[in-house]
Amino acid sequence: MELLLNSQEERCRMEVYNEYLRKIPQLLTQLEAVEKMYEKAVLEEKMLQSKDPEDHSVQLYAQRLASTREQCEVRMADIRQQCRLIFALKAQIEEESKAIRMLRGL
């Protein structure tokens, strides 16, 4: 029987691969949370349109909502970029790893 994890490089590759497998759901959970915050901010901004724009409290709240929305947009873009990178690196390991290729029957 051939040993699949017979080199230090292959064992290290599997450790990194496992880290990617754990990281993906974490990133997706973060993305979901940020998207929810974004949707809430957008909803509240729409609701605020029916209020007196000259009211100081309305102005402050609108500024806070705009800031929240903008921060969410930046964070969503960051998480998506991280996901693309992790998926690309994961695919690279899947291609390079003899053990994964063997387990997948390739």
Short mmCIF file of N, CA and C in Angstrom, two decimals:
data_model
loop_
_atom_site.label_atom_id
_atom_site.label_comp_id
_atom_site.label_asym_id
_atom_site.label_seq_id
_atom_site.Cartn_x
_atom_site.Cartn_y
_atom_site.Cartn_z
N MET A 1 0.85 -1.18 0.00
CA MET A 1 0.00 0.00 0.00
C MET A 1 0.89 1.24 0.00
N GLU A 2 0.54 2.18 -0.84
CA GLU A 2 1.31 3.42 -0.94
C GLU A 2 0.86 4.40 0.15
N LEU A 3 1.84 5.02 0.80
CA LEU A 3 1.54 6.03 1.81
C LEU A 3 1.30 7.37 1.11
N LEU A 4 0.19 8.02 1.45
CA LEU A 4 -0.16 9.28 0.79
C LEU A 4 0.53 10.49 1.43
N LEU A 5 0.71 10.45 2.72
CA LEU A 5 1.32 11.60 3.43
C LEU A 5 2.74 11.23 3.85
N ASN A 6 3.52 10.84 2.88
CA ASN A 6 4.85 10.31 3.18
C ASN A 6 5.97 11.34 3.14
N SER A 7 5.65 12.60 2.93
CA SER A 7 6.70 13.61 2.94
C SER A 7 6.26 14.78 3.82
N GLN A 8 7.25 15.49 4.33
CA GLN A 8 6.95 16.66 5.16
C GLN A 8 6.18 17.72 4.36
N GLU A 9 6.55 17.86 3.09
CA GLU A 9 5.87 18.84 2.24
C GLU A 9 4.39 18.48 2.07
N GLU A 10 4.10 17.20 1.86
CA GLU A 10 2.71 16.78 1.68
C GLU A 10 1.92 16.94 2.98
N ARG A 11 2.52 16.62 4.10
CA ARG A 11 1.84 16.81 5.39
C ARG A 11 1.56 18.29 5.64
N CYS A 12 2.52 19.13 5.32
CA CYS A 12 2.35 20.58 5.47
C CYS A 12 1.24 21.07 4.54
N ARG A 13 1.24 20.58 3.32
CA ARG A 13 0.21 20.94 2.35
C ARG A 13 -1.19 20.58 2.89
N MET A 14 -1.31 19.42 3.52
CA MET A 14 -2.60 18.98 4.08
C MET A 14 -3.02 19.87 5.25
N GLU A 15 -2.07 20.30 6.07
CA GLU A 15 -2.39 21.22 7.18
C GLU A 15 -2.93 22.54 6.64
N VAL A 16 -2.27 23.06 5.62
CA VAL A 16 -2.72 24.32 5.02
C VAL A 16 -4.09 24.12 4.39
N TYR A 17 -4.27 23.01 3.70
CA TYR A 17 -5.55 22.70 3.06
C TYR A 17 -6.68 22.65 4.11
N ASN A 18 -6.42 22.00 5.22
CA ASN A 18 -7.42 21.93 6.30
C ASN A 18 -7.73 23.32 6.86
N GLU A 19 -6.73 24.17 6.94
CA GLU A 19 -6.96 25.55 7.40
C GLU A 19 -7.89 26.28 6.43
N TYR A 20 -7.69 26.06 5.13
CA TYR A 20 -8.57 26.67 4.13
C TYR A 20 -9.99 26.16 4.28
N LEU A 21 -10.12 24.86 4.52
CA LEU A 21 -11.46 24.27 4.67
C LEU A 21 -12.19 24.85 5.90
N ARG A 22 -11.44 25.19 6.92
CA ARG A 22 -12.04 25.83 8.11
C ARG A 22 -12.33 27.31 7.86
N LYS A 23 -11.48 27.95 7.10
CA LYS A 23 -11.59 29.39 6.88
C LYS A 23 -12.79 29.75 6.00
N ILE A 24 -13.10 28.92 5.02
CA ILE A 24 -14.19 29.23 4.08
C ILE A 24 -15.52 29.44 4.79
N PRO A 25 -15.97 28.52 5.65
CA PRO A 25 -17.25 28.77 6.34
C PRO A 25 -17.21 30.00 7.25
N GLN A 26 -16.06 30.26 7.85
CA GLN A 26 -15.92 31.44 8.70
C GLN A 26 -16.12 32.71 7.88
N LEU A 27 -15.49 32.76 6.72
CA LEU A 27 -15.63 33.93 5.86
C LEU A 27 -17.06 34.10 5.37
N LEU A 28 -17.71 33.00 5.03
CA LEU A 28 -19.09 33.07 4.57
C LEU A 28 -20.03 33.54 5.68
N THR A 29 -19.77 33.12 6.90
CA THR A 29 -20.55 33.58 8.05
C THR A 29 -20.35 35.08 8.26
N GLN A 30 -19.11 35.53 8.15
CA GLN A 30 -18.82 36.96 8.27
C GLN A 30 -19.52 37.75 7.17
N LEU A 31 -19.47 37.22 5.95
CA LEU A 31 -20.11 37.90 4.82
C LEU A 31 -21.62 38.02 5.05
N GLU A 32 -22.22 36.97 5.54
CA GLU A 32 -23.66 37.00 5.82
C GLU A 32 -23.99 38.08 6.85
N ALA A 33 -23.20 38.15 7.92
CA ALA A 33 -23.44 39.15 8.96
C ALA A 33 -23.30 40.57 8.42
N VAL A 34 -22.28 40.81 7.62
CA VAL A 34 -22.05 42.15 7.07
C VAL A 34 -23.15 42.50 6.07
N GLU A 35 -23.57 41.54 5.27
CA GLU A 35 -24.65 41.80 4.32
C GLU A 35 -25.95 42.15 5.05
N LYS A 36 -26.21 41.48 6.17
CA LYS A 36 -27.41 41.80 6.96
C LYS A 36 -27.33 43.23 7.50
N MET A 37 -26.15 43.61 8.02
CA MET A 37 -25.98 44.98 8.51
C MET A 37 -26.20 45.98 7.39
N TYR A 38 -25.70 45.66 6.22
CA TYR A 38 -25.85 46.54 5.06
C TYR A 38 -27.33 46.69 4.70
N GLU A 39 -28.03 45.58 4.64
CA GLU A 39 -29.45 45.62 4.29
C GLU A 39 -30.25 46.43 5.31
N LYS A 40 -29.92 46.29 6.58
CA LYS A 40 -30.60 47.06 7.62
C LYS A 40 -30.34 48.55 7.47
N ALA A 41 -29.10 48.90 7.17
CA ALA A 41 -28.75 50.32 6.98
C ALA A 41 -29.51 50.90 5.79
N VAL A 42 -29.58 50.14 4.70
CA VAL A 42 -30.30 50.60 3.51
C VAL A 42 -31.78 50.76 3.83
N LEU A 43 -32.35 49.81 4.53
CA LEU A 43 -33.76 49.90 4.92
C LEU A 43 -34.01 51.14 5.78
N GLU A 44 -33.16 51.35 6.76
CA GLU A 44 -33.34 52.51 7.64
C GLU A 44 -33.15 53.82 6.88
N GLU A 45 -32.22 53.83 5.93
CA GLU A 45 -32.05 55.05 5.11
C GLU A 45 -33.34 55.36 4.34
N LYS A 46 -33.96 54.33 3.80
CA LYS A 46 -35.23 54.54 3.08
C LYS A 46 -36.31 55.05 4.04
N MET A 47 -36.36 54.48 5.23
CA MET A 47 -37.36 54.90 6.22
C MET A 47 -37.12 56.36 6.63
N LEU A 48 -35.88 56.74 6.70
CA LEU A 48 -35.51 58.08 7.14
C LEU A 48 -35.91 59.15 6.12
N GLN A 49 -36.10 58.76 4.87
CA GLN A 49 -36.46 59.71 3.82
C GLN A 49 -37.81 60.37 4.09
N SER A 50 -38.65 59.71 4.86
CA SER A 50 -39.97 60.28 5.15
C SER A 50 -39.93 61.23 6.36
N LYS A 51 -38.77 61.39 6.97
CA LYS A 51 -38.63 62.26 8.13
C LYS A 51 -38.10 63.63 7.71
N ASP A 52 -38.24 64.59 8.58
CA ASP A 52 -37.82 65.97 8.32
C ASP A 52 -36.31 66.05 8.14
N PRO A 53 -35.84 66.37 6.93
CA PRO A 53 -34.39 66.42 6.69
C PRO A 53 -33.70 67.57 7.43
N GLU A 54 -34.46 68.53 7.93
CA GLU A 54 -33.88 69.64 8.67
C GLU A 54 -33.67 69.31 10.15
N ASP A 55 -34.28 68.24 10.61
CA ASP A 55 -34.15 67.81 12.02
C ASP A 55 -32.71 67.35 12.25
N HIS A 56 -32.08 67.91 13.27
CA HIS A 56 -30.67 67.59 13.56
C HIS A 56 -30.48 66.10 13.87
N SER A 57 -31.39 65.52 14.61
CA SER A 57 -31.31 64.10 14.94
C SER A 57 -31.39 63.24 13.67
N VAL A 58 -32.25 63.62 12.77
CA VAL A 58 -32.39 62.90 11.51
C VAL A 58 -31.08 62.99 10.72
N GLN A 59 -30.49 64.17 10.69
CA GLN A 59 -29.23 64.36 9.96
C GLN A 59 -28.11 63.49 10.55
N LEU A 60 -28.00 63.49 11.87
CA LEU A 60 -26.97 62.69 12.53
C LEU A 60 -27.17 61.20 12.28
N TYR A 61 -28.43 60.77 12.38
CA TYR A 61 -28.72 59.36 12.17
C TYR A 61 -28.45 58.96 10.71
N ALA A 62 -28.80 59.85 9.80
CA ALA A 62 -28.54 59.59 8.37
C ALA A 62 -27.03 59.47 8.12
N GLN A 63 -26.25 60.32 8.76
CA GLN A 63 -24.79 60.24 8.62
C GLN A 63 -24.26 58.91 9.15
N ARG A 64 -24.80 58.49 10.30
CA ARG A 64 -24.36 57.23 10.89
C ARG A 64 -24.72 56.06 9.98
N LEU A 65 -25.92 56.08 9.44
CA LEU A 65 -26.35 55.01 8.53
C LEU A 65 -25.50 54.98 7.26
N ALA A 66 -25.21 56.15 6.72
CA ALA A 66 -24.37 56.22 5.52
C ALA A 66 -22.97 55.66 5.81
N SER A 67 -22.44 56.01 6.97
CA SER A 67 -21.13 55.51 7.36
C SER A 67 -21.16 53.98 7.53
N THR A 68 -22.20 53.48 8.17
CA THR A 68 -22.34 52.04 8.35
C THR A 68 -22.43 51.34 7.00
N ARG A 69 -23.24 51.87 6.10
CA ARG A 69 -23.40 51.29 4.76
C ARG A 69 -22.06 51.26 4.02
N GLU A 70 -21.33 52.38 4.08
CA GLU A 70 -20.03 52.45 3.39
C GLU A 70 -19.02 51.47 3.98
N GLN A 71 -19.00 51.36 5.30
CA GLN A 71 -18.10 50.41 5.96
C GLN A 71 -18.45 48.98 5.57
N CYS A 72 -19.74 48.70 5.48
CA CYS A 72 -20.19 47.36 5.07
C CYS A 72 -19.75 47.06 3.64
N GLU A 73 -19.87 48.03 2.76
CA GLU A 73 -19.46 47.84 1.37
C GLU A 73 -17.97 47.49 1.29
N VAL A 74 -17.16 48.21 2.05
CA VAL A 74 -15.72 47.95 2.06
C VAL A 74 -15.44 46.56 2.62
N ARG A 75 -16.10 46.22 3.72
CA ARG A 75 -15.87 44.92 4.36
C ARG A 75 -16.36 43.77 3.47
N MET A 76 -17.51 43.96 2.81
CA MET A 76 -18.00 42.91 1.91
C MET A 76 -17.02 42.66 0.77
N ALA A 77 -16.49 43.73 0.21
CA ALA A 77 -15.50 43.59 -0.88
C ALA A 77 -14.25 42.87 -0.38
N ASP A 78 -13.83 43.20 0.83
CA ASP A 78 -12.65 42.56 1.42
C ASP A 78 -12.89 41.06 1.63
N ILE A 79 -14.03 40.71 2.19
CA ILE A 79 -14.34 39.30 2.45
C ILE A 79 -14.44 38.53 1.13
N ARG A 80 -15.07 39.12 0.14
CA ARG A 80 -15.18 38.45 -1.15
C ARG A 80 -13.81 38.21 -1.77
N GLN A 81 -12.93 39.20 -1.65
CA GLN A 81 -11.57 39.05 -2.18
C GLN A 81 -10.83 37.94 -1.42
N GLN A 82 -11.00 37.90 -0.11
CA GLN A 82 -10.38 36.83 0.68
C GLN A 82 -10.90 35.47 0.25
N CYS A 83 -12.21 35.38 0.02
CA CYS A 83 -12.80 34.11 -0.43
C CYS A 83 -12.22 33.68 -1.77
N ARG A 84 -12.13 34.62 -2.70
CA ARG A 84 -11.56 34.29 -4.02
C ARG A 84 -10.13 33.76 -3.87
N LEU A 85 -9.36 34.42 -3.01
CA LEU A 85 -7.97 33.99 -2.80
C LEU A 85 -7.92 32.61 -2.16
N ILE A 86 -8.70 32.38 -1.12
CA ILE A 86 -8.69 31.09 -0.43
C ILE A 86 -9.13 29.98 -1.40
N PHE A 87 -10.18 30.24 -2.19
CA PHE A 87 -10.63 29.23 -3.15
C PHE A 87 -9.54 28.96 -4.20
N ALA A 88 -8.84 29.99 -4.64
CA ALA A 88 -7.78 29.80 -5.63
C ALA A 88 -6.62 29.00 -5.03
N LEU A 89 -6.24 29.33 -3.79
CA LEU A 89 -5.14 28.60 -3.14
C LEU A 89 -5.55 27.15 -2.86
N LYS A 90 -6.78 26.95 -2.46
CA LYS A 90 -7.31 25.60 -2.22
C LYS A 90 -7.25 24.79 -3.51
N ALA A 91 -7.67 25.39 -4.61
CA ALA A 91 -7.63 24.70 -5.91
C ALA A 91 -6.19 24.38 -6.31
N GLN A 92 -5.29 25.29 -6.00
CA GLN A 92 -3.88 25.05 -6.31
C GLN A 92 -3.36 23.84 -5.54
N ILE A 93 -3.69 23.77 -4.26
CA ILE A 93 -3.25 22.62 -3.46
C ILE A 93 -3.88 21.34 -4.01
N GLU A 94 -5.15 21.41 -4.39
CA GLU A 94 -5.82 20.22 -4.93
C GLU A 94 -5.13 19.73 -6.20
N GLU A 95 -4.63 20.65 -6.99
CA GLU A 95 -3.89 20.28 -8.20
C GLU A 95 -2.52 19.72 -7.90
N GLU A 96 -1.83 20.33 -6.93
CA GLU A 96 -0.44 19.98 -6.64
C GLU A 96 -0.30 18.75 -5.75
N SER A 97 -1.30 18.47 -4.95
CA SER A 97 -1.20 17.41 -3.96
C SER A 97 -1.45 16.03 -4.56
N LYS A 98 -0.44 15.22 -4.51
CA LYS A 98 -0.58 13.85 -4.97
C LYS A 98 -1.62 13.11 -4.12
N ALA A 99 -1.61 13.35 -2.83
CA ALA A 99 -2.56 12.67 -1.92
C ALA A 99 -4.00 13.02 -2.28
N ILE A 100 -4.29 14.29 -2.50
CA ILE A 100 -5.66 14.69 -2.85
C ILE A 100 -6.05 14.11 -4.19
N ARG A 101 -5.15 14.16 -5.15
CA ARG A 101 -5.47 13.59 -6.46
C ARG A 101 -5.78 12.10 -6.35
N MET A 102 -5.01 11.39 -5.54
CA MET A 102 -5.23 9.96 -5.35
C MET A 102 -6.57 9.70 -4.66
N LEU A 103 -6.87 10.49 -3.65
CA LEU A 103 -8.14 10.31 -2.92
C LEU A 103 -9.35 10.65 -3.78
N ARG A 104 -9.16 11.59 -4.70
CA ARG A 104 -10.25 11.95 -5.61
C ARG A 104 -10.35 10.98 -6.78
N GLY A 105 -9.40 10.08 -6.87
CA GLY A 105 -9.41 9.10 -7.95
C GLY A 105 -8.93 9.64 -9.28
N LEU A 106 -8.12 10.68 -9.23
CA LEU A 106 -7.60 11.27 -10.47
C LEU A 106 -6.20 10.76 -10.78
#
